[in-house]
PDB file of C-alpha atoms in Angstrom:
ATOM      1  CA  MET A 363      24.868  -9.293   1.151  1.00 48.00           C
ATOM      2  CA  GLY A 364      25.831  -6.979   4.021  1.00 52.00           C
ATOM      3  CA  THR A 365      26.525  -3.381   3.064  1.00 60.00           C
ATOM      4  CA  ASN A 366      25.718  -3.983  -0.603  1.00 68.00           C
ATOM      5  CA  TRP A 367      22.060  -3.794   0.339  1.00 73.00           C
ATOM      6  CA  ALA A 368      22.379  -0.387   1.978  1.00 75.00           C
ATOM      7  CA  TRP A 369      21.118   1.380  -1.158  1.00 72.00           C
ATOM      8  CA  PHE A 370      18.078  -0.864  -1.203  1.00 72.00           C
ATOM      9  CA  HIS A 371      17.224  -0.042   2.388  1.00 73.00           C
ATOM     10  CA  ARG A 372      17.644   3.667   1.701  1.00 73.00           C
ATOM     11  CA  PHE A 373      14.936   3.295  -0.955  1.00 75.00           C
ATOM     12  CA  GLY A 374      12.675   2.015   1.767  1.00 79.00           C
ATOM     13  CA  SER A 375      13.207   5.127   3.856  1.00 87.00           C
ATOM     14  CA  PRO A 376      10.493   7.775   3.311  1.00 90.00           C
ATOM     15  CA  PRO A 377      12.650  10.802   4.298  1.00 90.00           C
ATOM     16  CA  HIS A 378      15.393   9.733   1.931  1.00 91.00           C
ATOM     17  CA  VAL A 379      13.002   9.106  -0.960  1.00 94.00           C
ATOM     18  CA  TYR A 380      11.081  12.336  -0.279  1.00 94.00           C
ATOM     19  CA  ARG A 381      14.267  14.390  -0.390  1.00 93.00           C
ATOM     20  CA  LEU A 382      15.712  12.529  -3.388  1.00 95.00           C
ATOM     21  CA  ALA A 383      12.473  12.874  -5.365  1.00 97.00           C
ATOM     22  CA  GLY A 384      12.484  16.622  -4.739  1.00 96.00           C
ATOM     23  CA  LEU A 385      16.090  16.923  -5.914  1.00 97.00           C
ATOM     24  CA  LEU A 386      15.533  14.826  -9.039  1.00 98.00           C
ATOM     25  CA  THR A 387      12.268  16.353 -10.268  1.00 98.00           C
ATOM     26  CA  PRO A 388      13.748  19.399 -12.085  1.00 98.00           C
ATOM     27  CA  TRP A 389      16.414  17.197 -13.684  1.00 98.00           C
ATOM     28  CA  PHE A 390      13.616  15.247 -15.357  1.00 98.00           C
ATOM     29  CA  ALA A 391      11.187  18.114 -15.914  1.00 98.00           C
ATOM     30  CA  TRP A 392      13.390  20.520 -17.884  1.00 98.00           C
ATOM     31  CA  PRO A 393      14.939  17.975 -20.265  1.00 98.00           C
ATOM     32  CA  ALA A 394      11.399  16.640 -20.760  1.00 98.00           C
ATOM     33  CA  ALA A 395      10.105  20.088 -21.767  1.00 98.00           C
ATOM     34  CA  LEU A 396      13.034  20.661 -24.130  1.00 98.00           C
ATOM     35  CA  SER A 397      12.747  17.215 -25.753  1.00 98.00           C
ATOM     36  CA  ILE A 398       8.996  17.552 -26.285  1.00 98.00           C
ATOM     37  CA  LEU A 399       9.307  21.042 -27.787  1.00 98.00           C
ATOM     38  CA  ALA A 400      12.123  19.965 -30.111  1.00 98.00           C
ATOM     39  CA  ALA A 401      10.179  16.846 -31.094  1.00 98.00           C
ATOM     40  CA  LEU A 402       7.081  18.952 -31.805  1.00 97.00           C
ATOM     41  CA  TYR A 403       9.037  21.148 -34.183  1.00 97.00           C
ATOM     42  CA  GLY A 404      10.715  18.161 -35.804  1.00 97.00           C
ATOM     43  CA  GLY A 405       7.497  16.194 -36.126  1.00 96.00           C
ATOM     44  CA  LEU A 406       5.160  18.945 -37.293  1.00 96.00           C
ATOM     45  CA  VAL A 407       7.534  21.060 -39.373  1.00 96.00           C
ATOM     46  CA  LEU A 408      10.739  19.258 -40.349  1.00 95.00           C
ATOM     47  CA  ALA A 409       9.522  15.700 -41.013  1.00 95.00           C
ATOM     48  CA  PRO A 410       8.327  15.100 -44.584  1.00 94.00           C
ATOM     49  CA  PRO A 411       4.746  13.892 -45.216  1.00 93.00           C
ATOM     50  CA  ASP A 412       4.298  10.124 -45.360  1.00 92.00           C
ATOM     51  CA  TYR A 413       4.054   8.641 -48.856  1.00 89.00           C
ATOM     52  CA  GLN A 414       0.844   6.769 -47.954  1.00 89.00           C
ATOM     53  CA  GLN A 415      -0.746   8.790 -45.162  1.00 92.00           C
ATOM     54  CA  GLY A 416       0.334  12.296 -46.184  1.00 91.00           C
ATOM     55  CA  GLU A 417       0.216  14.810 -43.332  1.00 93.00           C
ATOM     56  CA  GLY A 418      -2.099  12.530 -41.342  1.00 94.00           C
ATOM     57  CA  PHE A 419       0.777  10.331 -40.181  1.00 95.00           C
ATOM     58  CA  ARG A 420       1.906  13.153 -37.847  1.00 96.00           C
ATOM     59  CA  ILE A 421      -0.623  11.880 -35.283  1.00 97.00           C
ATOM     60  CA  ILE A 422       2.058   9.271 -34.546  1.00 96.00           C
ATOM     61  CA  TYR A 423       4.037  11.902 -32.593  1.00 97.00           C
ATOM     62  CA  VAL A 424       1.372  12.043 -29.898  1.00 98.00           C
ATOM     63  CA  HIS A 425      -0.226   8.610 -30.298  1.00 98.00           C
ATOM     64  CA  ALA A 426       2.803   6.310 -30.097  1.00 97.00           C
ATOM     65  CA  PRO A 427       4.506   8.065 -27.135  1.00 98.00           C
ATOM     66  CA  SER A 428       1.199   8.100 -25.206  1.00 98.00           C
ATOM     67  CA  ALA A 429       0.687   4.406 -25.901  1.00 97.00           C
ATOM     68  CA  TRP A 430       4.281   3.752 -24.814  1.00 97.00           C
ATOM     69  CA  LEU A 431       3.699   5.651 -21.566  1.00 98.00           C
ATOM     70  CA  SER A 432       0.455   3.790 -20.869  1.00 98.00           C
ATOM     71  CA  VAL A 433       2.250   0.435 -21.026  1.00 98.00           C
ATOM     72  CA  MET A 434       5.558   1.527 -19.484  1.00 98.00           C
ATOM     73  CA  ILE A 435       3.784   3.175 -16.519  1.00 98.00           C
ATOM     74  CA  TYR A 436       1.846  -0.042 -15.933  1.00 98.00           C
ATOM     75  CA  ALA A 437       5.103  -2.001 -15.858  1.00 98.00           C
ATOM     76  CA  VAL A 438       6.592   0.471 -13.364  1.00 98.00           C
ATOM     77  CA  MET A 439       3.426   0.375 -11.261  1.00 98.00           C
ATOM     78  CA  ALA A 440       3.301  -3.433 -11.177  1.00 98.00           C
ATOM     79  CA  THR A 441       7.012  -3.669 -10.352  1.00 98.00           C
ATOM     80  CA  ALA A 442       6.645  -1.173  -7.489  1.00 98.00           C
ATOM     81  CA  ALA A 443       3.525  -2.989  -6.270  1.00 98.00           C
ATOM     82  CA  GLY A 444       5.409  -6.303  -6.383  1.00 97.00           C
ATOM     83  CA  VAL A 445       8.338  -4.862  -4.417  1.00 96.00           C
ATOM     84  CA  GLY A 446       5.885  -3.453  -1.894  1.00 96.00           C
ATOM     85  CA  LEU A 447       4.158  -6.787  -1.548  1.00 96.00           C
ATOM     86  CA  ILE A 448       7.290  -8.930  -1.255  1.00 95.00           C
ATOM     87  CA  TRP A 449       9.470  -6.687   0.923  1.00 93.00           C
ATOM     88  CA  ARG A 450       6.593  -4.899   2.682  1.00 92.00           C
ATOM     89  CA  MET A 451       8.061  -1.611   1.581  1.00 92.00           C
ATOM     90  CA  LYS A 452       5.602   1.244   2.104  1.00 93.00           C
ATOM     91  CA  VAL A 453       7.459   3.604  -0.205  1.00 95.00           C
ATOM     92  CA  ALA A 454       7.118   1.078  -3.024  1.00 96.00           C
ATOM     93  CA  HIS A 455       3.356   0.950  -2.500  1.00 97.00           C
ATOM     94  CA  ALA A 456       3.325   4.748  -2.516  1.00 97.00           C
ATOM     95  CA  ALA A 457       5.234   4.704  -5.808  1.00 97.00           C
ATOM     96  CA  ALA A 458       2.753   2.256  -7.345  1.00 98.00           C
ATOM     97  CA  ALA A 459      -0.157   4.414  -6.221  1.00 98.00           C
ATOM     98  CA  SER A 460       1.531   7.480  -7.753  1.00 98.00           C
ATOM     99  CA  CYS A 461       1.668   5.779 -11.154  1.00 98.00           C
ATOM    100  CA  ALA A 462      -1.957   4.768 -11.603  1.00 98.00           C
ATOM    101  CA  GLY A 463      -3.567   8.134 -12.290  1.00 98.00           C
ATOM    102  CA  ILE A 464      -0.923   9.181 -14.809  1.00 98.00           C
ATOM    103  CA  GLY A 465      -1.131   5.800 -16.542  1.00 98.00           C
ATOM    104  CA  ALA A 466      -4.906   6.009 -16.819  1.00 98.00           C
ATOM    105  CA  TRP A 467      -4.676   9.485 -18.378  1.00 98.00           C
ATOM    106  CA  PHE A 468      -2.231   8.411 -21.054  1.00 98.00           C
ATOM    107  CA  THR A 469      -4.179   5.240 -21.795  1.00 98.00           C
ATOM    108  CA  VAL A 470      -7.160   7.497 -22.558  1.00 98.00           C
ATOM    109  CA  VAL A 471      -4.928   9.713 -24.704  1.00 98.00           C
ATOM    110  CA  SER A 472      -3.613   6.713 -26.639  1.00 98.00           C
ATOM    111  CA  LEU A 473      -7.156   5.443 -27.221  1.00 98.00           C
ATOM    112  CA  VAL A 474      -8.574   8.810 -28.321  1.00 98.00           C
ATOM    113  CA  THR A 475      -5.627   9.734 -30.555  1.00 98.00           C
ATOM    114  CA  GLY A 476      -5.804   6.210 -31.988  1.00 96.00           C
ATOM    115  CA  MET A 477      -9.487   6.704 -32.796  1.00 97.00           C
ATOM    116  CA  LEU A 478      -8.716  10.056 -34.423  1.00 97.00           C
ATOM    117  CA  TRP A 479      -6.020   8.372 -36.486  1.00 96.00           C
ATOM    118  CA  GLY A 480      -8.168   5.356 -37.300  1.00 95.00           C
ATOM    119  CA  LYS A 481     -11.053   7.333 -38.758  1.00 94.00           C
ATOM    120  CA  PRO A 482      -9.179   8.805 -41.758  1.00 94.00           C
ATOM    121  CA  MET A 483      -6.886   5.787 -42.274  1.00 93.00           C
ATOM    122  CA  TRP A 484      -9.128   2.785 -41.535  1.00 92.00           C
ATOM    123  CA  GLY A 485     -12.483   4.481 -42.121  1.00 93.00           C
ATOM    124  CA  THR A 486     -13.677   3.875 -38.555  1.00 93.00           C
ATOM    125  CA  TYR A 487     -13.055   5.253 -35.087  1.00 94.00           C
ATOM    126  CA  TRP A 488     -13.198   1.878 -33.389  1.00 94.00           C
ATOM    127  CA  VAL A 489     -13.032  -1.809 -34.202  1.00 93.00           C
ATOM    128  CA  TRP A 490     -12.914  -4.685 -31.727  1.00 93.00           C
ATOM    129  CA  ASP A 491      -9.421  -5.455 -32.835  1.00 90.00           C
ATOM    130  CA  PRO A 492      -7.028  -7.362 -30.516  1.00 92.00           C
ATOM    131  CA  ARG A 493      -4.658  -4.396 -30.052  1.00 93.00           C
ATOM    132  CA  LEU A 494      -7.434  -1.891 -29.442  1.00 94.00           C
ATOM    133  CA  THR A 495      -9.337  -4.221 -27.135  1.00 95.00           C
ATOM    134  CA  ALA A 496      -6.229  -5.047 -25.083  1.00 96.00           C
ATOM    135  CA  GLN A 497      -5.549  -1.322 -24.713  1.00 97.00           C
ATOM    136  CA  LEU A 498      -9.112  -0.800 -23.485  1.00 98.00           C
ATOM    137  CA  VAL A 499      -8.558  -3.606 -20.965  1.00 98.00           C
ATOM    138  CA  LEU A 500      -5.465  -1.688 -19.796  1.00 98.00           C
ATOM    139  CA  LEU A 501      -7.666   1.333 -19.069  1.00 98.00           C
ATOM    140  CA  PHE A 502     -10.053  -0.866 -17.057  1.00 98.00           C
ATOM    141  CA  LEU A 503      -7.092  -2.283 -15.117  1.00 98.00           C
ATOM    142  CA  TYR A 504      -5.960   1.227 -14.187  1.00 98.00           C
ATOM    143  CA  LEU A 505      -9.500   2.260 -13.248  1.00 98.00           C
ATOM    144  CA  GLY A 506      -9.962  -0.965 -11.275  1.00 98.00           C
ATOM    145  CA  TYR A 507      -6.713  -0.333  -9.418  1.00 98.00           C
ATOM    146  CA  ILE A 508      -7.725   3.255  -8.578  1.00 98.00           C
ATOM    147  CA  GLY A 509     -11.262   2.211  -7.625  1.00 98.00           C
ATOM    148  CA  LEU A 510     -10.039  -0.631  -5.434  1.00 98.00           C
ATOM    149  CA  ARG A 511      -7.650   1.680  -3.569  1.00 97.00           C
ATOM    150  CA  SER A 512     -10.282   4.318  -2.949  1.00 96.00           C
ATOM    151  CA  GLY A 513     -12.771   1.676  -1.849  1.00 97.00           C
ATOM    152  CA  ILE A 514     -10.615   0.384   1.042  1.00 96.00           C
ATOM    153  CA  ASP A 515     -10.165   2.688   4.027  1.00 94.00           C
ATOM    154  CA  ASP A 516      -7.277   0.826   5.646  1.00 94.00           C
ATOM    155  CA  LEU A 517      -4.145   1.932   3.776  1.00 94.00           C
ATOM    156  CA  GLY A 518      -2.201  -1.275   4.341  1.00 94.00           C
ATOM    157  CA  ARG A 519      -5.049  -3.390   3.021  1.00 96.00           C
ATOM    158  CA  ALA A 520      -5.585  -1.037   0.076  1.00 97.00           C
ATOM    159  CA  ASP A 521      -1.873  -1.341  -0.759  1.00 97.00           C
ATOM    160  CA  ARG A 522      -1.880  -5.125  -0.689  1.00 97.00           C
ATOM    161  CA  ALA A 523      -5.162  -5.666  -2.525  1.00 98.00           C
ATOM    162  CA  SER A 524      -4.347  -3.166  -5.268  1.00 98.00           C
ATOM    163  CA  ALA A 525      -0.841  -4.634  -5.617  1.00 98.00           C
ATOM    164  CA  VAL A 526      -2.321  -8.077  -6.281  1.00 98.00           C
ATOM    165  CA  LEU A 527      -4.616  -6.586  -8.926  1.00 98.00           C
ATOM    166  CA  ALA A 528      -1.684  -4.743 -10.536  1.00 98.00           C
ATOM    167  CA  LEU A 529       0.349  -7.959 -10.680  1.00 98.00           C
ATOM    168  CA  VAL A 530      -2.494 -10.026 -12.157  1.00 97.00           C
ATOM    169  CA  GLY A 531      -2.977  -7.352 -14.808  1.00 97.00           C
ATOM    170  CA  VAL A 532       0.612  -7.753 -16.001  1.00 96.00           C
ATOM    171  CA  VAL A 533      -0.717 -10.589 -18.180  1.00 95.00           C
ATOM    172  CA  ASN A 534      -2.221  -7.891 -20.395  1.00 95.00           C
ATOM    173  CA  ILE A 535       1.142  -6.263 -21.198  1.00 95.00           C
ATOM    174  CA  PRO A 536       2.551  -8.933 -23.560  1.00 94.00           C
ATOM    175  CA  ILE A 537      -0.931  -9.252 -25.050  1.00 94.00           C
ATOM    176  CA  ILE A 538      -0.851  -5.560 -25.990  1.00 94.00           C
ATOM    177  CA  ARG A 539       2.697  -5.806 -27.282  1.00 90.00           C
ATOM    178  CA  TYR A 540       2.294  -8.933 -29.398  1.00 89.00           C
ATOM    179  CA  SER A 541      -1.382  -8.603 -30.352  1.00 89.00           C
ATOM    180  CA  VAL A 542      -0.434  -7.254 -33.770  1.00 87.00           C
ATOM    181  CA  GLU A 543       1.714 -10.325 -34.399  1.00 85.00           C
ATOM    182  CA  TRP A 544      -0.373 -13.092 -32.789  1.00 86.00           C
ATOM    183  CA  TRP A 545      -3.645 -12.098 -34.401  1.00 85.00           C
ATOM    184  CA  ASN A 546      -4.692 -10.631 -37.681  1.00 80.00           C
ATOM    185  CA  SER A 547      -4.828  -7.078 -36.388  1.00 82.00           C
ATOM    186  CA  ILE A 548      -5.926  -3.996 -38.297  1.00 84.00           C
ATOM    187  CA  HIS A 549      -3.315  -2.111 -36.263  1.00 90.00           C
ATOM    188  CA  GLN A 550       0.031  -1.666 -37.961  1.00 87.00           C
ATOM    189  CA  ALA A 551       3.032  -3.611 -36.701  1.00 83.00           C
ATOM    190  CA  PRO A 552       5.704  -1.739 -34.710  1.00 81.00           C
ATOM    191  CA  SER A 553       7.810   0.531 -36.888  1.00 79.00           C
ATOM    192  CA  VAL A 554      10.249   1.677 -34.193  1.00 73.00           C
ATOM    193  CA  MET A 555      10.181  -0.714 -31.221  1.00 65.00           C
ATOM    194  CA  LYS A 556      11.541  -3.733 -33.006  1.00 67.00           C
ATOM    195  CA  MET A 557      14.832  -5.531 -33.346  1.00 62.00           C
ATOM    196  CA  ALA A 558      15.437  -4.810 -37.032  1.00 69.00           C
ATOM    197  CA  LYS A 559      16.081  -1.380 -38.492  1.00 71.00           C
ATOM    198  CA  PRO A 560      13.140   1.023 -37.993  1.00 70.00           C
ATOM    199  CA  SER A 561      11.048   1.333 -41.129  1.00 75.00           C
ATOM    200  CA  MET A 562      11.079   5.114 -41.200  1.00 86.00           C
ATOM    201  CA  PRO A 563      13.382   7.777 -42.634  1.00 88.00           C
ATOM    202  CA  MET A 564      15.579   9.630 -40.144  1.00 90.00           C
ATOM    203  CA  GLU A 565      13.685  12.938 -40.453  1.00 92.00           C
ATOM    204  CA  MET A 566      10.562  11.152 -39.200  1.00 93.00           C
ATOM    205  CA  LEU A 567      12.295   8.864 -36.731  1.00 94.00           C
ATOM    206  CA  VAL A 568      14.412  11.368 -34.780  1.00 95.00           C
ATOM    207  CA  PRO A 569      11.444  13.538 -33.659  1.00 97.00           C
ATOM    208  CA  LEU A 570       9.567  10.383 -32.681  1.00 96.00           C
ATOM    209  CA  LEU A 571      12.468   9.079 -30.576  1.00 96.00           C
ATOM    210  CA  LEU A 572      12.798  12.538 -28.994  1.00 97.00           C
ATOM    211  CA  MET A 573       9.100  12.457 -28.179  1.00 98.00           C
ATOM    212  CA  PHE A 574       9.462   9.007 -26.555  1.00 97.00           C
ATOM    213  CA  LEU A 575      12.345  10.374 -24.497  1.00 98.00           C
ATOM    214  CA  GLY A 576      10.457  13.544 -23.587  1.00 98.00           C
ATOM    215  CA  PHE A 577       7.327  11.676 -22.519  1.00 98.00           C
ATOM    216  CA  THR A 578       9.359   9.231 -20.422  1.00 98.00           C
ATOM    217  CA  LEU A 579      11.205  12.052 -18.631  1.00 98.00           C
ATOM    218  CA  TYR A 580       7.911  13.905 -18.187  1.00 98.00           C
ATOM    219  CA  PHE A 581       6.393  10.834 -16.522  1.00 98.00           C
ATOM    220  CA  ALA A 582       9.369  10.564 -14.169  1.00 98.00           C
ATOM    221  CA  ALA A 583       8.989  14.221 -13.117  1.00 98.00           C
ATOM    222  CA  VAL A 584       5.229  14.104 -12.579  1.00 98.00           C
ATOM    223  CA  MET A 585       5.389  10.740 -10.830  1.00 98.00           C
ATOM    224  CA  LEU A 586       8.064  11.994  -8.397  1.00 98.00           C
ATOM    225  CA  VAL A 587       5.885  14.959  -7.408  1.00 98.00           C
ATOM    226  CA  ARG A 588       2.938  12.633  -6.818  1.00 98.00           C
ATOM    227  CA  LEU A 589       5.208  10.271  -4.879  1.00 98.00           C
ATOM    228  CA  ARG A 590       6.219  13.111  -2.541  1.00 97.00           C
ATOM    229  CA  ALA A 591       2.544  13.899  -1.949  1.00 97.00           C
ATOM    230  CA  GLU A 592       1.820  10.221  -1.320  1.00 96.00           C
ATOM    231  CA  ILE A 593       4.707   9.933   1.175  1.00 95.00           C
ATOM    232  CA  LEU A 594       3.547  13.034   3.092  1.00 94.00           C
ATOM    233  CA  ARG A 595       0.015  11.680   3.276  1.00 91.00           C
ATOM    234  CA  ARG A 596       1.256   8.385   4.682  1.00 89.00           C
ATOM    235  CA  GLU A 597       3.660   9.711   7.285  1.00 83.00           C
ATOM    236  CA  ARG A 598       1.208  10.730   9.980  1.00 71.00           C
ATOM    237  CA  SER A 599       3.487  11.800  12.793  1.00 66.00           C
ATOM    238  CA  ALA A 600       7.037  11.289  11.678  1.00 74.00           C
ATOM    239  CA  SER A 601       9.477  13.840  13.044  1.00 79.00           C
ATOM    240  CA  TRP A 602      11.399  14.064   9.780  1.00 85.00           C
ATOM    241  CA  ILE A 603       8.454  15.879   8.195  1.00 86.00           C
ATOM    242  CA  ARG A 604       9.085  18.833  10.514  1.00 82.00           C
ATOM    243  CA  GLU A 605      12.593  19.132   9.141  1.00 81.00           C
ATOM    244  CA  ALA A 606      11.645  18.462   5.544  1.00 83.00           C
ATOM    245  CA  LEU A 607       8.911  21.078   5.445  1.00 81.00           C
ATOM    246  CA  ARG A 608      10.606  23.870   7.330  1.00 71.00           C
TER     247      ARG A 608
ATOM    248  CA  MET B 918       0.715  29.213 -42.666  1.00 78.00           C
ATOM    249  CA  SER B 919      -2.937  28.278 -43.304  1.00 86.00           C
ATOM    250  CA  GLU B 920      -1.616  25.395 -45.378  1.00 86.00           C
ATOM    251  CA  PHE B 921       0.270  24.188 -42.322  1.00 90.00           C
ATOM    252  CA  PHE B 922      -2.868  24.292 -40.166  1.00 89.00           C
ATOM    253  CA  ALA B 923      -4.956  22.587 -42.862  1.00 87.00           C
ATOM    254  CA  MET B 924      -2.578  19.576 -42.730  1.00 89.00           C
ATOM    255  CA  ASP B 925      -3.674  18.478 -46.168  1.00 87.00           C
ATOM    256  CA  GLY B 926      -7.231  17.773 -45.031  1.00 89.00           C
ATOM    257  CA  TYR B 927      -6.236  15.912 -41.848  1.00 93.00           C
ATOM    258  CA  ALA B 928      -6.639  18.961 -39.579  1.00 93.00           C
ATOM    259  CA  ALA B 929      -9.922  17.716 -38.054  1.00 94.00           C
ATOM    260  CA  PHE B 930      -8.142  14.570 -36.817  1.00 96.00           C
ATOM    261  CA  LEU B 931      -4.639  15.815 -36.244  1.00 96.00           C
ATOM    262  CA  TRP B 932      -5.211  18.937 -34.140  1.00 97.00           C
ATOM    263  CA  PRO B 933      -7.702  17.328 -31.723  1.00 97.00           C
ATOM    264  CA  SER B 934      -5.103  14.564 -31.173  1.00 97.00           C
ATOM    265  CA  TYR B 935      -2.496  17.139 -30.276  1.00 98.00           C
ATOM    266  CA  LEU B 936      -4.997  19.061 -28.151  1.00 98.00           C
ATOM    267  CA  ILE B 937      -6.013  16.109 -25.984  1.00 98.00           C
ATOM    268  CA  THR B 938      -2.360  15.152 -25.499  1.00 98.00           C
ATOM    269  CA  PHE B 939      -1.572  18.726 -24.455  1.00 98.00           C
ATOM    270  CA  VAL B 940      -4.531  18.726 -22.056  1.00 98.00           C
ATOM    271  CA  ALA B 941      -3.324  15.443 -20.499  1.00 98.00           C
ATOM    272  CA  ILE B 942       0.221  16.762 -20.085  1.00 98.00           C
ATOM    273  CA  VAL B 943      -0.903  19.994 -18.424  1.00 98.00           C
ATOM    274  CA  ALA B 944      -3.603  18.312 -16.320  1.00 98.00           C
ATOM    275  CA  ASN B 945      -1.147  15.804 -14.871  1.00 98.00           C
ATOM    276  CA  ILE B 946       1.273  18.568 -13.916  1.00 98.00           C
ATOM    277  CA  VAL B 947      -1.537  20.480 -12.179  1.00 98.00           C
ATOM    278  CA  ILE B 948      -2.867  17.351 -10.430  1.00 98.00           C
ATOM    279  CA  ALA B 949       0.603  16.419  -9.154  1.00 98.00           C
ATOM    280  CA  LEU B 950       1.443  19.920  -7.902  1.00 98.00           C
ATOM    281  CA  LYS B 951      -1.950  20.310  -6.210  1.00 98.00           C
ATOM    282  CA  ALA B 952      -1.640  16.886  -4.559  1.00 97.00           C
ATOM    283  CA  HIS B 953       1.768  17.816  -3.188  1.00 97.00           C
ATOM    284  CA  ALA B 954       0.644  21.267  -2.027  1.00 96.00           C
ATOM    285  CA  SER B 955      -2.397  19.897  -0.192  1.00 95.00           C
ATOM    286  CA  ALA B 956      -0.447  17.008   1.372  1.00 94.00           C
ATOM    287  CA  ARG B 957       2.156  19.525   2.508  1.00 92.00           C
ATOM    288  CA  ALA B 958      -0.468  21.868   3.952  1.00 92.00           C
ATOM    289  CA  ALA B 959      -2.119  18.975   5.786  1.00 90.00           C
ATOM    290  CA  ALA B 960       1.235  17.811   7.156  1.00 89.00           C
ATOM    291  CA  LEU B 961       2.022  21.326   8.405  1.00 87.00           C
ATOM    292  CA  ARG B 962      -1.379  21.543  10.109  1.00 87.00           C
ATOM    293  CA  ARG B 963      -0.663  18.214  11.796  1.00 83.00           C
ATOM    294  CA  LEU B 964       2.644  19.556  13.041  1.00 81.00           C
ATOM    295  CA  GLU B 965       0.817  22.553  14.543  1.00 80.00           C
ATOM    296  CA  GLY B 966      -1.365  20.084  16.399  1.00 76.00           C
ATOM    297  CA  ASP B 967      -4.475  21.027  14.481  1.00 64.00           C
ATOM    298  CA  PRO B 968      -6.762  17.982  14.404  1.00 59.00           C
ATOM    299  CA  ALA B 969      -8.079  19.131  10.977  1.00 56.00           C
ATOM    300  CA  GLY B 970      -4.668  18.175   9.652  1.00 57.00           C
ATOM    301  CA  THR B 971      -5.416  14.530  10.197  1.00 56.00           C
ATOM    302  CA  GLN B 972      -8.204  14.728   7.643  1.00 50.00           C
ATOM    303  CA  THR B 973      -6.599  14.669   4.236  1.00 46.00           C
TER     304      THR B 973
END
C-alpha cells in the first residue's frame, strides 16, 4: 500500500481530474476525427461490396461501432458508479453521470441503424429477437438511470441510487453479448469481436476496426468534456475553481 | 458518382443510417461543449458572489 495508492487518490481529486481531462481531450478528439474520416473513406469507397448483401453491408460501419459504444459506455458507467459507491469518490460518480447521455444516444443509433439494416436483409424493421430486445432493455436502463438522477434533488442520494441501478443493469451486458449464441437469434453472430480469425476480408475489416477505434476515442473526448462540466457543477465553493477558470 | 449514391438500391437504408450516426456524433459534441460552457459561466458567477450563480 502506502505511496503506491497516490495515483488512485489523485483520481479522487476534482482539481486534478478537471485539469487532466482538459489536457487529454484534444489528444482523443483529433485522432478520433482522423480515424473516423479514414474509416469512412475505407468503408464507403475502398471496401468491396459483400457477396451476399452487396452495397447494403456498408451499414455495418455505423451500426457495429455504435452498438459497441452503447455497451462499452455502459460498462464504463457501471464501473465508475461502482467505484463511486465503494470508495465514496465523488469524481467517479461524476464520471458515471457523464457517460449516461452519450450511451443513450448511441444505443438509439444502434437500434435505428439496425432497423434500417434489418428491413432490406431480414424483410422487417423489428422482431422481438433476443439481441434486439436486450439492446432495447439497454436503452431503458440508460433512460432509467438519467430519469432517476434527475428525479432526486440531493446530489449524494442521486449518485448512490443511480449507481445501484447502473450496477444491477450490468446483468444485461452479457445477455446482449451472448444472446446470438444462447438463443436462436435472427441477428448474425459476431464477425469481428471473436477469438477466431475475423470472417471478413482485410479491405472490409480495416475500415471497421478504424471506425471502432475512432468511435472509442470520440467517446473519450466527449465524455471528458462532460466530466469537466459535471465537476464544475458539483464544486460549489472550492477555491481551486478560481485558479482553474482564470 | 450517382452510382455511388444509389448504393445498388440500398440508398434508402444506407444513407439514413449514416445520417443519424452523424447527427448523434455532432449532437453529443454540442451538448458536451454547451454543458461545459454553462457550468463554467455559473461557476464564474458564483465566484463573483452573484447568487444567480448558485442556480445551475
